[in-house]
Amino acid sequence: MSIKVLEPQVVSRIAAGEVVERPASVVKELVENSLDAGSSQISIEVRGGGVSLIRVTDNGAGIPSGEVGLAFDRYATSKISSLEDLESILSLGFRGEALPSIAAVAQVDMITCAPGERVGAYLSLIGGAIASRGSQGRAQGTTVTVRSLFRQVPARLKFLKSVATENGHIANVVSQYALAFPEVKFSLSIDGRMALRTPGSGRLIDSIIEVYGVEVAGHMIEIEGEAKASSPQVVGMVGSPKVSRSERGQLSFFVNRRWVNSRLLARAVEEAYHGLLMSGKHPIAVINIWLPTQEVDVNIHPTKSEVKFRNEHLVFSAVYRAVRQALVEKMPVPRIEEVAVAYESPSRQAFPLPAQVRLASPAPWAPEVPTSPLPVLRVLGQLDNSYIIAEGPDGLYLIDQHAAHERVLFENIEHQRSQREIEIQGLLEPMTLEVSPRQGEVLRSHYEALAEFGFSIEPFGDRTFLVRAVPALVYRKDWVGMLRELLDSLAEGGKGDWVEGIAKSIACHGAVRAGQALTDAEMRELVRQLEQTATPRTCPHGRPTMIHLSSGQLKKEFGRT
Ligand code: ADP
Ligand code: MG
């Protein structure tokens, strides 16, 4: 479409307003124009916080030489022409306001070359008026240079923050568009320093690597949008709870690839992380929502940074569901298959000793009963599917597999809790838990303690509670039974140490049972883990984990002394 000045009745319907608030606003408008022009490469150069210089160069469609001047007229746009067009806006710009607004507060040069033109057109404006024009060689695309921003507007200039702050806003704007348009090669240079460069590979993860770094990128989980005609399609990536940040503002939302701020969408994402993040932590997310243009009004805010959804509920729940599902399905859960790999031989039965229960160094807390460390043991076999027979430098060891595993898990849970590293498994659908009035009372006063261990529980009526997440260790176990038992024991125990009580209970329910056959590899792994605990000889309830028959005792038994 060629550039035309909008009819007054269209102008009266657009939410016009001041678009140039700070240097980053100029960058945003120019980058949006480059994207609307279909560019595959956009480079941005800024100096002096954007006040001295902002230059945006693209390889997009360019402007035909005859229309270059018109581009700087107010309400001149090539993107819409009628009222009906307002209903179906897919371009980022549509008001024809940015270029004239920028030209009014800065010195602007534009060189542009449209396909089929032999040379590019050059235009220079001072104070919004054309100062000179001509032709200049250039490949297809457009370069806009903005100098001395706000020099004639001292009030604006005074309002600006430090160069570093303005640079930060600019870097954020470019980062957001780099995330929204992974197929476009972006580069941002700040005072001659390359601040951001994306490969334009079309893969979101590549943009995330550049914006957030490889560390974060390694923990991003893909959201797969539902392919339903009736609901918006939600695509993007969210951070696993491991890469959460303590500050807010790591949520990027795009609606049909328009970068938007939205409290509604932020709430949907935060809800989806419910129970999976420690309190005070905030998730990272990059989400694009595709929906029919009639379903969203992009024309409600001067800088177009807010939009209005026709059906807020639909959008909210689509985002919530997509994120929740991705998190729950793709969160690392200790699974039998993984354990089998770690154990060399396939296990015959579920034996959930997750790889991460290995402790690198002795646990930092003091053992309740000082016990001597365990020597290195050699596993000989299993007795009665319940005991591990092992040999040490000083005789025979009969190890109770359940008690031993309980000890291992107990120390690890305590350690993970103190480090706030408990592994949590979210439930796809929250589960309701009905309890007795007494259990309910105990539960109400122990939410926080339970949350520290990975249970996310909230009231849902008088005696009903909603469980959204549980410790990964008991996910595949009877954690409902475990909770009831725990609540009963907490009710009985009065002021006992409930933190320890919870840890014991999780360890007990997560541990391998008596009567379960174990492979040699599984037994070796369990014994190795037991060797690393601080108190290997007793289970958390204080019962022995093993019987030791020293060589001397054996000799005596056999009447050899
Ligand atoms: P809007 O983007 O709302 O249409 P602008 O003032 O930002 O208004 O731009 C006016 C017009 O100038 C655009 O409609 C477009 O036709 C043209 N234009 C601006 N920048 C570019 C560019 N980088 N490449 C091609 N055309 C451009
Ligand atoms: Mg524009």
Tab-separated table of N, CA and C in Angstrom, residues 343-348 351 379-382 388-389 517-527:
chain	number	residue	atom	x	y	z
A	343	TYR	N	21.960	-47.106	36.865
A	343	TYR	CA	22.294	-48.352	37.552
A	343	TYR	C	22.890	-49.415	36.667
A	344	GLU	N	23.199	-49.066	35.468
A	344	GLU	CA	23.792	-49.990	34.489
A	344	GLU	C	22.809	-51.055	34.003
A	345	SER	N	22.113	-51.707	34.930
A	345	SER	CA	21.228	-52.770	34.465
A	345	SER	C	19.791	-52.352	34.696
A	346	PRO	N	18.900	-52.770	33.818
A	346	PRO	CA	17.503	-52.378	33.978
A	346	PRO	C	16.935	-52.931	35.284
A	347	SER	N	16.230	-52.090	36.016
A	347	SER	CA	15.706	-52.570	37.287
A	347	SER	C	14.445	-53.366	37.045
A	348	ARG	N	14.223	-54.304	37.881
A	348	ARG	CA	13.053	-55.150	37.718
A	348	ARG	C	11.809	-54.459	38.231
A	351	PHE	N	12.183	-48.471	41.594
A	351	PHE	CA	13.085	-48.259	42.714
A	351	PHE	C	13.544	-46.827	42.664
A	379	VAL	N	28.553	-55.507	48.213
A	379	VAL	CA	27.252	-56.171	48.257
A	379	VAL	C	27.390	-57.614	47.794
A	380	LEU	N	26.834	-58.518	48.591
A	380	LEU	CA	26.906	-59.936	48.225
A	380	LEU	C	25.577	-60.453	47.682
A	381	GLY	N	24.485	-59.877	48.184
A	381	GLY	CA	23.194	-60.378	47.698
A	381	GLY	C	22.048	-59.834	48.524
A	382	GLN	N	20.837	-60.333	48.207
A	382	GLN	CA	19.648	-59.868	48.918
A	382	GLN	C	19.015	-61.058	49.629
A	388	ILE	N	19.902	-56.434	52.572
A	388	ILE	CA	21.069	-56.514	51.703
A	388	ILE	C	22.200	-57.146	52.510
A	389	ILE	N	22.802	-58.156	51.941
A	389	ILE	CA	23.929	-58.795	52.613
A	389	ILE	C	25.201	-58.185	52.029
A	517	ALA	N	12.167	-56.795	45.389
A	517	ALA	CA	13.426	-57.328	44.859
A	517	ALA	C	14.259	-56.193	44.285
A	518	LEU	N	15.552	-56.225	44.523
A	518	LEU	CA	16.449	-55.192	44.004
A	518	LEU	C	17.526	-55.843	43.146
A	519	THR	N	17.965	-55.132	42.148
A	519	THR	CA	19.081	-55.655	41.346
A	519	THR	C	20.381	-55.398	42.099
A	520	ASP	N	21.425	-56.062	41.670
A	520	ASP	CA	22.736	-55.838	42.288
A	520	ASP	C	23.118	-54.376	42.202
A	521	ALA	N	22.872	-53.801	41.048
A	521	ALA	CA	23.267	-52.412	40.848
A	521	ALA	C	22.492	-51.501	41.793
A	522	GLU	N	21.224	-51.789	41.966
A	522	GLU	CA	20.410	-50.979	42.878
A	522	GLU	C	20.907	-51.098	44.310
A	523	MET	N	21.265	-52.301	44.678
A	523	MET	CA	21.760	-52.490	46.048
A	523	MET	C	23.085	-51.769	46.241
A	524	ARG	N	23.952	-51.865	45.245
A	524	ARG	CA	25.254	-51.178	45.353
A	524	ARG	C	25.051	-49.680	45.498
A	525	GLU	N	24.119	-49.147	44.710
A	525	GLU	CA	23.870	-47.720	44.756
A	525	GLU	C	23.328	-47.303	46.132
A	526	LEU	N	22.415	-48.088	46.640
A	526	LEU	CA	21.844	-47.764	47.949
A	526	LEU	C	22.925	-47.795	49.037
A	527	VAL	N	23.770	-48.816	48.996
A	527	VAL	CA	24.821	-48.930	50.017
A	527	VAL	C	25.811	-47.765	49.875
